Coordinates of C-alpha atoms in Angstrom, one line a residue:
Chain A
X1342 CA -3.1 36.9 43.3
X1343 CA -1.4 33.6 43.0
X1344 CA -3.4 30.6 43.9
X1345 CA -1.2 28.6 46.1
X1346 CA -1.2 24.9 47.0
X1347 CA -2.4 24.7 50.5
X1348 CA -2.5 20.9 50.6
X1349 CA 0.7 19.8 52.2
X1350 CA 0.5 16.4 50.4
X1351 CA 0.4 18.1 47.0
X1352 CA 3.3 20.4 48.0
X1353 CA 5.4 17.4 48.9
X1354 CA 4.9 15.2 45.9
X1355 CA 5.3 18.0 43.3
X1356 CA 2.7 16.2 41.2
X1357 CA 2.4 18.0 37.9
X1358 CA -1.2 18.9 37.3
X1359 CA -1.2 17.1 33.9
X1360 CA 1.1 14.2 33.2
X1361 CA 4.2 15.7 31.8
X1362 CA 4.1 13.8 28.6
X1363 CA 0.8 15.5 27.8
X1364 CA 2.5 18.9 28.2
X1365 CA 5.4 17.7 26.2
X1366 CA 3.2 16.9 23.3
X1367 CA 1.4 20.2 23.7
X1368 CA 4.8 22.0 23.6
X1369 CA 5.5 20.3 20.3
X1370 CA 2.2 21.4 18.9
X1371 CA 2.6 25.0 20.1
X1372 CA 5.9 25.8 18.4
X1373 CA 6.9 25.3 14.8
X1374 CA 9.9 23.1 14.0
X1375 CA 12.5 25.9 13.4
X1376 CA 11.5 27.6 16.7
X1377 CA 11.7 24.3 18.5
X1378 CA 15.2 23.7 17.2
X1379 CA 16.3 27.2 18.0
X1380 CA 15.0 27.1 21.6
X1381 CA 16.5 23.8 22.3
X1382 CA 19.8 24.8 20.8
X1383 CA 19.9 27.9 23.0
X1384 CA 19.1 25.9 26.1
X1385 CA 21.7 23.3 25.2
X1386 CA 24.3 26.1 24.9
X1387 CA 23.3 27.4 28.3
X1388 CA 23.5 24.0 29.9
X1389 CA 26.9 23.4 28.3
X1390 CA 28.1 26.7 29.7
X1391 CA 26.9 25.6 33.1
X1392 CA 28.9 22.3 32.9
X1393 CA 31.8 24.0 31.3
X1394 CA 33.8 25.0 34.5
X1395 CA 33.8 21.3 35.6
X1396 CA 35.0 20.2 32.2
X1397 CA 37.6 22.9 32.0
X1398 CA 39.0 22.2 35.5
X1399 CA 39.1 18.4 34.7
X1400 CA 40.9 18.7 31.4
X1401 CA 43.4 21.1 32.9
X1402 CA 44.0 19.1 36.0
X1403 CA 45.0 16.0 34.0
X1404 CA 47.8 17.8 32.3
X1405 CA 51.4 18.4 33.3
X1406 CA 52.6 22.0 33.3
X1407 CA 54.5 21.4 30.0
X1408 CA 51.2 20.3 28.4
X1409 CA 49.4 23.4 29.6
X1410 CA 48.0 25.7 26.9
X1411 CA 45.2 27.8 28.2
X1412 CA 43.6 28.0 24.7
X1413 CA 43.2 24.2 24.4
X1414 CA 40.0 22.7 25.6
X1415 CA 40.4 19.0 24.8
X1416 CA 41.7 16.4 27.2
X1417 CA 45.4 15.5 26.7
X1418 CA 46.1 12.2 25.1
X1419 CA 48.0 11.0 28.1
X1420 CA 46.3 11.7 31.5
X1421 CA 48.6 12.8 34.2
X1422 CA 47.6 12.5 37.9
X1423 CA 50.7 14.4 39.2
X1424 CA 48.7 17.6 39.8
X1425 CA 46.5 15.9 42.4
X1426 CA 49.4 14.5 44.2
X1427 CA 51.0 18.0 44.3
X1428 CA 47.8 19.6 45.5
X1429 CA 47.4 17.0 48.2
X1430 CA 50.9 17.1 49.5
X1431 CA 51.9 20.7 48.9
X1432 CA 48.7 22.5 49.5
X1433 CA 47.4 21.1 52.8
X1434 CA 44.2 20.4 50.9
X1435 CA 43.3 17.5 53.2
X1436 CA 43.2 19.9 56.2
X1437 CA 41.3 22.5 54.2
X1438 CA 38.8 19.9 53.2
X1439 CA 38.2 18.8 56.8
X1440 CA 37.8 22.5 57.9
X1441 CA 35.3 23.1 55.1
X1442 CA 33.3 20.0 56.1
X1443 CA 33.2 20.9 59.8
X1444 CA 32.2 24.5 59.2
X1445 CA 29.6 23.7 56.5
X1446 CA 28.0 20.9 58.5
X1447 CA 28.1 22.9 61.7
X1448 CA 26.6 26.1 60.4
X1449 CA 24.0 24.3 58.3
X1450 CA 22.8 22.2 61.2
X1451 CA 22.6 25.2 63.5
X1452 CA 20.8 27.4 61.0
X1453 CA 18.2 24.7 60.3
X1454 CA 17.4 24.0 63.9
X1455 CA 17.2 27.7 64.9
X1456 CA 15.2 28.8 61.9
X1457 CA 12.8 25.8 62.1
X1458 CA 12.1 26.8 65.7
X1459 CA 11.6 30.5 64.7
X1460 CA 9.4 29.5 61.8
X1461 CA 7.2 27.6 64.1
X1462 CA 7.0 30.5 66.5
X1463 CA 6.1 33.0 63.9
X1464 CA 3.7 30.8 62.0
X1465 CA 1.8 28.8 64.6
X1466 CA 2.0 30.5 67.9
X1467 CA 0.6 33.9 69.1
X1468 CA 2.4 36.3 71.3
X1469 CA 2.8 40.1 71.6
X1470 CA 5.2 41.8 69.2
X1471 CA 5.4 38.6 67.1
X1472 CA 4.9 40.4 63.8
X1473 CA 7.4 43.2 64.6
X1474 CA 9.9 40.6 65.7
X1475 CA 9.3 38.6 62.4
X1476 CA 10.0 41.7 60.3
X1477 CA 13.0 42.6 62.4
X1478 CA 14.6 39.2 61.7
X1479 CA 13.7 39.4 58.0
X1480 CA 15.1 42.9 57.5
X1481 CA 18.7 41.7 57.5
X1482 CA 18.2 40.0 54.2
X1483 CA 19.2 43.2 52.5
X1484 CA 22.3 43.9 54.5
X1485 CA 25.6 43.9 52.5
X1486 CA 28.0 41.7 54.5
X1487 CA 31.0 43.8 53.7
X1488 CA 29.6 46.7 55.7
X1489 CA 30.1 44.6 58.9
X1490 CA 33.6 43.5 58.4
X1491 CA 35.3 45.9 60.8
X1492 CA 33.0 45.5 63.9
X1493 CA 32.7 41.7 63.3
X1494 CA 36.5 41.4 63.3
X1495 CA 36.7 43.4 66.5
X1496 CA 33.8 41.4 68.1
X1497 CA 35.5 38.1 67.2
X1498 CA 38.8 39.2 68.7
X1499 CA 36.9 40.3 71.9
X1500 CA 35.1 36.9 72.1
X1501 CA 38.5 35.1 71.5
X1502 CA 37.0 33.4 68.5
X1503 CA 39.5 34.5 65.8
X1504 CA 41.0 31.5 64.1
X1505 CA 38.4 29.1 65.4
X1506 CA 35.7 27.2 63.7
X1507 CA 33.1 28.8 65.9
X1508 CA 33.8 32.3 64.5
X1509 CA 32.5 31.5 61.1
X1510 CA 30.0 28.8 62.2
X1511 CA 28.2 31.3 64.4
X1512 CA 28.5 34.1 61.8
X1513 CA 27.2 32.0 58.9
X1514 CA 24.3 30.9 61.0
X1515 CA 23.5 34.5 61.7
X1516 CA 23.6 35.4 58.0
X1517 CA 21.5 32.3 57.1
X1518 CA 18.8 33.0 59.7
X1519 CA 16.8 35.8 58.0
X1520 CA 16.2 33.8 54.7
X1521 CA 15.8 30.5 56.5
X1522 CA 13.3 31.9 58.9
X1523 CA 11.4 33.5 56.1
X1524 CA 11.1 30.2 54.2
X1525 CA 10.3 28.1 57.3
X1526 CA 7.6 30.6 58.4
X1527 CA 6.0 30.6 55.0
X1528 CA 6.2 26.8 54.9
X1529 CA 4.6 26.3 58.3
X1530 CA 1.9 28.9 57.5
X1531 CA 1.0 26.8 54.4
X1532 CA 0.3 23.8 56.7
X1533 CA -3.4 23.9 57.9
X1534 CA -4.1 25.1 61.5
X1535 CA -6.3 22.0 61.8
X1536 CA -3.2 19.9 62.2
X1537 CA -2.2 21.9 65.2
X1538 CA -5.6 22.0 66.7
X1539 CA -6.1 18.3 66.4
X1540 CA -2.9 17.7 68.3
X1541 CA -4.0 20.2 70.9
X1542 CA -7.2 18.3 71.4
X1543 CA -5.0 15.4 72.3
X1544 CA -3.4 17.4 75.0
X1545 CA -0.1 17.9 73.1
X1546 CA 2.1 20.8 74.3
X1547 CA 3.3 23.3 71.8
X1548 CA 6.7 21.6 72.0
X1549 CA 5.2 18.2 71.2
X1550 CA 3.2 19.7 68.3
X1551 CA 6.4 21.1 66.9
X1552 CA 8.4 17.9 67.3
X1553 CA 5.8 15.3 66.4
X1554 CA 3.6 17.1 63.9
X1555 CA 5.3 20.0 62.2
X1556 CA 9.0 19.0 61.9
X1557 CA 8.2 15.7 60.2
X1558 CA 6.1 17.6 57.6
X1559 CA 8.9 20.2 57.0
X1560 CA 11.3 17.9 55.3
X1561 CA 11.0 19.5 51.8
X1562 CA 11.6 22.9 53.1
X1563 CA 14.5 21.7 55.2
X1564 CA 16.0 20.0 52.1
X1565 CA 15.8 23.3 50.2
X1566 CA 17.4 25.2 53.0
X1567 CA 20.1 22.6 53.4
X1568 CA 21.3 23.1 49.9
X1569 CA 21.3 26.9 50.2
X1570 CA 23.1 26.8 53.5
X1571 CA 25.6 24.2 52.4
X1572 CA 26.4 26.3 49.3
X1573 CA 26.8 29.5 51.3
X1574 CA 29.1 28.0 54.0
X1575 CA 31.2 26.1 51.6
X1576 CA 31.7 29.0 49.2
X1577 CA 31.7 32.0 51.5
X1578 CA 34.8 34.0 51.0
X1579 CA 35.0 37.4 52.7
X1580 CA 34.6 36.4 56.4
X1581 CA 36.6 33.1 55.9
X1582 CA 39.5 35.3 54.6
X1583 CA 39.1 37.7 57.4
X1584 CA 38.6 35.4 60.4
X1585 CA 40.5 32.3 59.6
X1586 CA 44.2 33.0 59.2
X1587 CA 45.9 29.8 60.3
X1588 CA 46.0 26.9 58.0
X1589 CA 44.5 24.7 60.7
X1590 CA 41.1 26.3 60.4
X1591 CA 41.1 27.8 56.9
X1592 CA 38.4 26.7 54.4
X1593 CA 39.0 25.2 51.0
X1594 CA 37.6 28.3 49.3
X1595 CA 40.2 30.5 50.8
X1596 CA 42.8 27.7 50.5
X1597 CA 42.6 27.5 46.8
X1598 CA 43.3 31.2 46.4
X1599 CA 46.5 30.5 48.5
X1600 CA 47.2 27.7 46.0
X1601 CA 47.1 30.3 43.3
X1602 CA 49.5 32.4 45.2
X1603 CA 52.0 29.5 45.5
X1604 CA 51.8 28.0 42.1
X1605 CA 51.2 31.3 40.2
X1606 CA 51.4 30.0 36.6
X1607 CA 51.2 26.3 37.2
X1608 CA 47.6 26.2 36.1
X1609 CA 47.2 22.4 36.0
X1610 CA 47.9 22.3 39.8
X1611 CA 45.6 25.2 40.5
X1612 CA 42.8 23.7 38.4
X1613 CA 43.2 20.4 40.3
X1614 CA 42.8 22.3 43.5
X1615 CA 39.7 24.0 42.2
X1616 CA 38.3 20.7 41.1
X1617 CA 38.8 19.2 44.6
X1618 CA 37.1 22.2 46.1
X1619 CA 34.1 21.9 43.8
X1620 CA 33.4 18.2 43.8
X1621 CA 31.9 18.0 47.3
X1622 CA 29.4 20.9 46.7
X1623 CA 28.4 19.6 43.3
X1624 CA 27.8 16.2 44.9
X1625 CA 25.8 17.7 47.7
X1626 CA 23.7 19.6 45.2
X1627 CA 23.0 16.5 43.1
X1628 CA 22.1 14.7 46.3
X1629 CA 19.6 17.3 47.6
X1630 CA 18.4 18.7 44.3
X1631 CA 15.1 16.8 44.3
X1632 CA 14.1 19.0 47.3
X1633 CA 14.9 22.3 45.5
X1634 CA 11.6 23.2 43.9
X1635 CA 9.4 21.3 46.3
X1636 CA 10.5 23.3 49.4
X1637 CA 10.3 26.6 47.5
X1638 CA 6.7 26.0 46.3
X1639 CA 5.0 26.4 49.7
X1640 CA 7.6 29.0 50.8
X1641 CA 8.8 31.9 48.8
X1642 CA 6.3 31.9 46.0
X1643 CA 3.3 33.7 47.6
Chain B
X1457 CA -0.9 34.4 59.8
X1458 CA -3.6 32.5 61.6
X1459 CA -6.1 35.1 62.6
X1460 CA -8.2 33.1 65.0
X1461 CA -6.8 31.3 67.9
X1462 CA -6.8 27.6 67.1
X1463 CA -8.0 26.5 70.5
X1464 CA -11.1 25.0 71.8
X1465 CA -12.9 27.8 73.8
X1466 CA -12.8 26.2 77.2
X1467 CA -9.0 25.8 77.1
X1468 CA -8.3 29.1 75.4
X1469 CA -6.8 31.0 78.4
X1470 CA -4.4 28.3 79.6
X1471 CA -3.4 27.5 76.0
X1472 CA -2.8 31.2 75.2
X1473 CA -0.4 31.5 78.1
X1474 CA 1.4 28.3 77.1
X1475 CA 1.5 29.6 73.5
X1476 CA 3.0 32.9 74.6
X1477 CA 5.7 31.1 76.6
X1478 CA 6.7 28.6 73.9
X1479 CA 6.3 31.1 71.1
X1480 CA 8.8 33.6 72.6
X1481 CA 11.1 30.8 73.7
X1482 CA 11.3 29.4 70.1
X1483 CA 12.0 32.8 68.6
X1484 CA 14.7 33.7 71.1
X1485 CA 17.7 31.8 69.5
X1486 CA 17.1 33.4 66.0
X1487 CA 16.6 36.8 67.6
X1488 CA 19.8 36.4 69.7
X1489 CA 21.9 35.5 66.7
X1490 CA 20.6 38.4 64.6
X1491 CA 21.2 40.8 67.5
X1492 CA 24.7 39.6 68.4
X1493 CA 26.1 39.1 64.9
X1494 CA 24.2 41.5 62.7
X1495 CA 22.3 44.3 64.7
X1496 CA 25.0 45.0 67.2
X1497 CA 27.8 45.2 64.6
X1498 CA 25.7 47.5 62.5
X1499 CA 25.2 49.8 65.5
X1500 CA 28.9 49.9 65.9
X1501 CA 29.3 50.8 62.2
X1502 CA 27.0 53.8 62.8
X1503 CA 29.2 54.8 65.7
X1504 CA 32.5 54.5 63.8
X1505 CA 31.1 56.4 60.9
X1506 CA 31.1 59.5 63.0
X1507 CA 34.8 59.2 63.8
X1508 CA 38.2 59.3 62.3
X1509 CA 40.0 56.1 63.2
X1510 CA 42.9 54.0 61.9
X1511 CA 42.1 51.0 64.0
X1512 CA 45.1 51.3 66.3
X1513 CA 44.6 54.5 68.4
X1514 CA 41.3 55.7 69.8
X1515 CA 38.6 56.9 67.4
X1516 CA 38.4 60.7 67.2
X1517 CA 35.0 62.2 67.1
X1518 CA 34.3 64.0 63.9
X1519 CA 30.5 64.3 63.7
X1520 CA 29.2 64.1 60.1
X1521 CA 32.5 65.1 58.5
X1522 CA 33.0 61.7 56.8
X1523 CA 29.6 62.0 55.1
X1524 CA 30.4 65.4 53.7
X1525 CA 33.7 64.1 52.4
X1526 CA 32.0 61.0 50.8
X1527 CA 29.6 63.2 48.8
X1528 CA 32.6 64.8 47.2
X1529 CA 34.7 61.7 46.8
X1530 CA 34.8 60.9 43.0
X1531 CA 36.0 57.3 43.7
X1532 CA 32.9 56.6 45.9
X1533 CA 30.5 58.2 43.5
X1534 CA 32.0 56.2 40.6
X1535 CA 31.7 53.1 42.7
X1536 CA 28.0 53.8 43.4
X1537 CA 27.5 54.5 39.7
X1538 CA 29.1 51.1 38.9
X1539 CA 26.6 49.4 41.2
X1540 CA 23.9 51.1 39.1
X1541 CA 25.6 49.7 36.0
X1542 CA 25.8 46.3 37.5
X1543 CA 22.0 46.5 38.0
X1544 CA 21.7 46.1 34.3
X1545 CA 21.7 42.4 35.2
X1546 CA 18.4 42.8 36.9
X1547 CA 15.9 43.2 34.0
X1548 CA 17.9 40.5 32.0
X1549 CA 17.4 38.1 34.9
X1550 CA 13.8 39.0 35.6
X1551 CA 12.7 38.4 31.9
X1552 CA 15.3 35.8 30.8
X1553 CA 14.7 33.5 33.8
X1554 CA 11.0 33.8 33.4
X1555 CA 11.2 32.5 29.8
X1556 CA 13.6 29.7 30.7
X1557 CA 11.5 28.6 33.7
X1558 CA 8.4 28.6 31.4
X1559 CA 10.1 26.4 28.9
X1560 CA 11.0 23.9 31.7
X1561 CA 7.5 24.2 33.1
X1562 CA 6.1 23.3 29.6
X1563 CA 8.2 20.1 29.9
X1564 CA 10.4 20.9 26.9
X1565 CA 12.3 17.7 25.9
X1566 CA 15.2 17.2 28.2
X1567 CA 13.7 19.5 30.9
X1568 CA 15.0 17.4 33.8
X1569 CA 18.6 17.6 32.6
X1570 CA 18.2 21.3 31.9
X1571 CA 16.8 22.0 35.3
X1572 CA 19.7 20.2 37.0
X1573 CA 22.3 22.0 34.8
X1574 CA 20.9 25.5 35.1
X1575 CA 21.4 25.6 38.9
X1576 CA 25.1 24.4 38.6
X1577 CA 26.6 27.9 38.2
X1578 CA 25.1 28.8 41.5
X1579 CA 26.8 25.8 43.0
X1580 CA 30.4 26.7 42.1
X1581 CA 32.2 29.0 44.5
X1582 CA 32.7 32.6 43.4
X1583 CA 36.5 32.0 43.8
X1584 CA 36.4 29.1 41.4
X1585 CA 34.4 31.1 38.9
X1586 CA 36.7 34.0 39.2
X1587 CA 39.9 32.1 38.7
X1588 CA 38.5 30.2 35.7
X1589 CA 37.1 33.4 34.2
X1590 CA 40.6 34.9 34.5
X1591 CA 42.1 32.1 32.5
X1592 CA 39.3 32.1 29.9
X1593 CA 39.3 35.9 29.3
X1594 CA 43.0 36.5 29.0
X1595 CA 44.7 36.9 25.6
X1596 CA 46.1 33.4 25.6
X1597 CA 42.7 31.9 26.6
X1598 CA 40.4 29.8 24.6
X1599 CA 38.2 32.7 23.5
X1600 CA 41.0 34.6 21.8
X1601 CA 42.5 31.3 20.7
X1602 CA 39.4 30.3 18.8
X1603 CA 39.0 33.8 17.3
X1604 CA 42.6 33.5 15.9
X1605 CA 41.9 30.0 14.7
X1606 CA 39.0 31.2 12.5
X1607 CA 40.9 34.2 11.2
X1608 CA 39.3 36.8 13.4
X1609 CA 42.5 37.7 15.3
X1610 CA 41.6 41.4 15.0
X1611 CA 38.8 40.7 17.5
X1612 CA 41.0 39.0 20.0
X1613 CA 41.8 41.1 23.0
X1614 CA 42.2 41.0 26.8
X1615 CA 38.6 40.8 27.8
X1616 CA 39.3 42.4 31.2
X1617 CA 41.6 45.1 29.7
X1618 CA 39.4 48.1 29.3
X1619 CA 36.9 49.5 31.9
X1620 CA 33.9 48.9 29.7
X1621 CA 35.0 45.3 28.8
X1622 CA 35.8 44.4 32.4
X1623 CA 32.4 45.7 33.6
X1624 CA 30.6 43.8 30.9
X1625 CA 32.5 40.6 31.8
X1626 CA 31.5 41.0 35.5
X1627 CA 27.8 41.6 34.6
X1628 CA 27.8 38.6 32.3
X1629 CA 29.4 36.4 34.9
X1630 CA 27.0 37.5 37.7
X1631 CA 24.0 36.9 35.5
X1632 CA 25.3 33.5 34.6
X1633 CA 26.1 32.6 38.2
X1634 CA 22.8 33.6 39.6
X1635 CA 20.2 32.8 36.9
X1636 CA 19.6 29.4 38.4
X1637 CA 18.2 30.9 41.6
X1638 CA 15.8 33.1 39.5
X1639 CA 14.7 30.1 37.4
X1640 CA 14.2 28.1 40.6
X1641 CA 11.9 30.7 42.1
X1642 CA 9.9 31.0 38.9
X1643 CA 9.5 27.3 38.6
X1644 CA 8.3 27.1 42.2
X1645 CA 5.8 29.9 41.5
X1646 CA 4.6 28.3 38.3
X1647 CA 4.0 24.9 39.9
X1648 CA 1.8 26.6 42.5
X1649 CA -0.4 28.2 39.8
X1650 CA -3.8 26.8 39.1
X1651 CA -3.3 24.8 35.9
X1652 CA -6.9 25.6 34.9
X1653 CA -5.8 29.2 34.2
X1654 CA -3.7 28.1 31.3
X1655 CA -6.2 25.4 30.3
X1656 CA -9.0 28.0 30.0
X1657 CA -6.8 30.3 27.8
X1658 CA -5.8 27.3 25.7
X1659 CA -9.5 26.5 25.1
X1660 CA -9.8 30.0 23.7
X1661 CA -7.0 29.3 21.3
X1662 CA -4.2 31.2 23.1
X1663 CA -0.7 30.3 22.0
X1664 CA 2.2 29.4 24.2
X1665 CA 3.8 32.9 24.4
X1666 CA 0.4 34.5 24.9
X1667 CA -0.1 32.2 27.9
X1668 CA 3.3 33.1 29.3
X1669 CA 3.0 36.9 29.1
X1670 CA -0.7 37.4 29.4
X1671 CA -1.8 34.5 31.7
X1672 CA 1.2 33.4 33.7
X1673 CA 2.9 36.8 33.9
X1674 CA 0.1 38.7 35.7
X1675 CA -0.5 35.8 38.0
X1676 CA 3.2 35.6 38.9
X1677 CA 3.5 39.2 39.8
X1678 CA 4.5 38.5 43.4
X1679 CA 7.1 36.0 42.3
X1680 CA 8.5 38.4 39.7
X1681 CA 8.8 41.1 42.3
X1682 CA 10.7 38.6 44.5
X1683 CA 13.1 37.9 41.7
X1684 CA 13.5 41.6 40.9
X1685 CA 14.3 42.5 44.5
X1686 CA 16.7 39.6 45.1
X1687 CA 18.7 40.5 42.0
X1688 CA 18.7 44.2 42.8
X1689 CA 20.0 43.5 46.3
X1690 CA 22.7 41.3 44.7
X1691 CA 23.8 44.1 42.4
X1692 CA 24.3 46.4 45.4
X1693 CA 25.2 44.1 48.3
X1694 CA 26.8 40.9 46.9
X1695 CA 29.2 42.0 44.2
X1696 CA 32.3 42.1 46.3
X1697 CA 33.7 38.6 45.8
X1698 CA 33.1 38.6 42.1
X1699 CA 35.0 41.8 41.7
X1700 CA 37.7 40.7 44.1
X1701 CA 38.5 37.5 42.2
X1702 CA 37.8 38.7 38.6
X1703 CA 39.3 42.2 38.3
X1704 CA 40.5 43.2 41.8
X1705 CA 38.7 46.5 41.2
X1706 CA 40.7 47.4 38.1
X1707 CA 41.7 48.4 35.6
X1708 CA 42.3 51.5 37.8
X1709 CA 39.1 51.9 39.9
X1710 CA 36.9 51.2 37.0
X1711 CA 35.1 48.1 38.3
X1712 CA 34.9 49.3 41.9
X1713 CA 31.6 48.8 43.6
X1714 CA 30.5 50.5 46.9
X1715 CA 31.4 47.3 48.8
X1716 CA 34.9 47.2 47.2
X1717 CA 35.4 50.9 48.2
X1718 CA 34.5 50.0 51.8
X1719 CA 36.8 47.0 51.9
X1720 CA 39.7 48.9 50.4
X1721 CA 39.3 52.0 52.6
X1722 CA 39.2 49.7 55.7
X1723 CA 41.9 47.2 55.0
X1724 CA 44.3 48.9 52.5
X1725 CA 44.1 52.5 53.7
X1726 CA 43.2 51.9 57.3
X1727 CA 40.5 54.6 57.2
X1728 CA 38.0 52.7 59.3
X1729 CA 35.8 55.7 60.1
X1730 CA 35.5 56.7 56.5
X1731 CA 34.8 53.1 55.4
X1732 CA 32.1 52.8 58.0
X1733 CA 30.5 56.0 56.7
X1734 CA 30.4 54.5 53.2
X1735 CA 28.9 51.4 54.8
X1736 CA 26.2 53.5 56.4
X1737 CA 25.3 55.1 53.1
X1738 CA 25.2 51.8 51.2
X1739 CA 23.1 50.3 54.0
X1740 CA 20.6 53.1 53.8
X1741 CA 20.4 52.8 50.0
X1742 CA 19.8 49.1 50.3
X1743 CA 17.4 49.6 53.3
X1744 CA 15.1 51.4 50.9
X1745 CA 15.3 48.5 48.6
X1746 CA 15.0 46.1 51.5
X1747 CA 11.9 47.9 52.7
X1748 CA 10.2 47.3 49.4
X1749 CA 11.5 43.7 49.4
X1750 CA 9.9 42.9 52.7
X1751 CA 6.7 44.6 51.6
X1752 CA 6.6 42.8 48.3
X1753 CA 7.5 39.4 49.6
X1754 CA 5.0 39.5 52.5
X1755 CA 2.4 41.8 50.9
X1756 CA -1.0 40.1 50.6
X1757 CA -0.4 37.9 53.6
X1758 CA -0.4 40.5 56.3

């Protein structure tokens, strides 16, 4: 089986085993020139396709409706900022942005706290039924969310949470917990038990061990999960559509669809709305991306 | 899991009690969220599935009648068949992402940029992707526009117009949107491999591709299974939003998935009992997949 890195320091620094330049030179030696060109060309195409939506939204958003031609892909010669003004004033985008921020930050913070605690419990403490409980929490990874729409709607009505931030914050947290707990448990397991024992010798309580020893070491995994949870909450669609009807609480992801309803064929305005909805998550991704591989290494890969 | 208790012997008893107390306490919040927002609603779905219910009056007990009707409902069977078709994305992701991750791991020129770019499609919200795809794929869009420009107007068409084309478009978009996750998981797996494995093969004169498929491949079996299962579950449980924003299920019912069937029966037709029965069937199908998922992910650690 896979030989995993058990040394937490190595997991944190993502130190390549050989300096990357060396591997780079080896890569050149291993592939003939035509193959190298073809491979790089294919990857460049793929990378361009990944950036394309941002480009497409931007070039469309700076047009006026008269300049719109859906088959054109170059920026217009005269940039128009009118669409953004229209989106901001007519689309209540400011309110949607605030809602998305509150819901994303709330559910991400709650998910991280709860699953870090659970990961500690499953990886570093011993109690009866621990393993069964762990599998029970994990088993929801494979549940299609759509299956639950009817009872969740009814439950939220009964809890008087319809049209509140809490409805989706609590729900997103519940949907995040299985994967988050899985990754945190795997991450804590990869940290040596000696750490825990040394702290115990110093009379630290389990709670102190968790707070002072394990949580500070968990930062790479927390960074990875932060990205996943932010992306999920910002982009989630089904339950946001179902549970948030009033514009006061609606998220941007649902809001932009409403924009499409209002401006039907005024694509420049719609694209400006999509761009406004995408920039915060793209920025969050760029900010957290250094954690992405690091946190996964100790977690999901064994 | 830690097999031996990490305590000094003379303190074992007191510590074990403490451990049990804190261990359970730390797992309780995660467990509570899962039970309140996932397990309890799922139990309700099982209950509704045995009734006929329009959401307004009281549910009428029907036993297993809904399940009998489902087995003979051509729309449901076609929806399930479409899920199987959508699963074509799975082998493409499992192999394609492996090759891409390997190239990045080999430190291909520009690997940092590629690594950042390849995750971007997973950052965009599905709603954004769906609306842009709609513009790109229509007859006035840039694809048909450039086909006409180079004199291939006979190839120009509405790329969502026929059932086969619409399904192909959905599969392509889902692969594109998710391959960043698969690449990420592989990258994490590769960076946890012992570099001496590849070194030894290299000493014996092995080429780059030989190392990928004969040295890395077998050692990444667990990671490959994880990618396989995540993508399979996606094809069955996370297709709804893509279909909703790209084709709305059409043309006709041709891009329906089981999830779309459930949503439509519940909210368009008000057949909540029937929709719940379909939800139970889909859950059972994925539970089988989920069972293997949990076994594969955690296998070798237990």
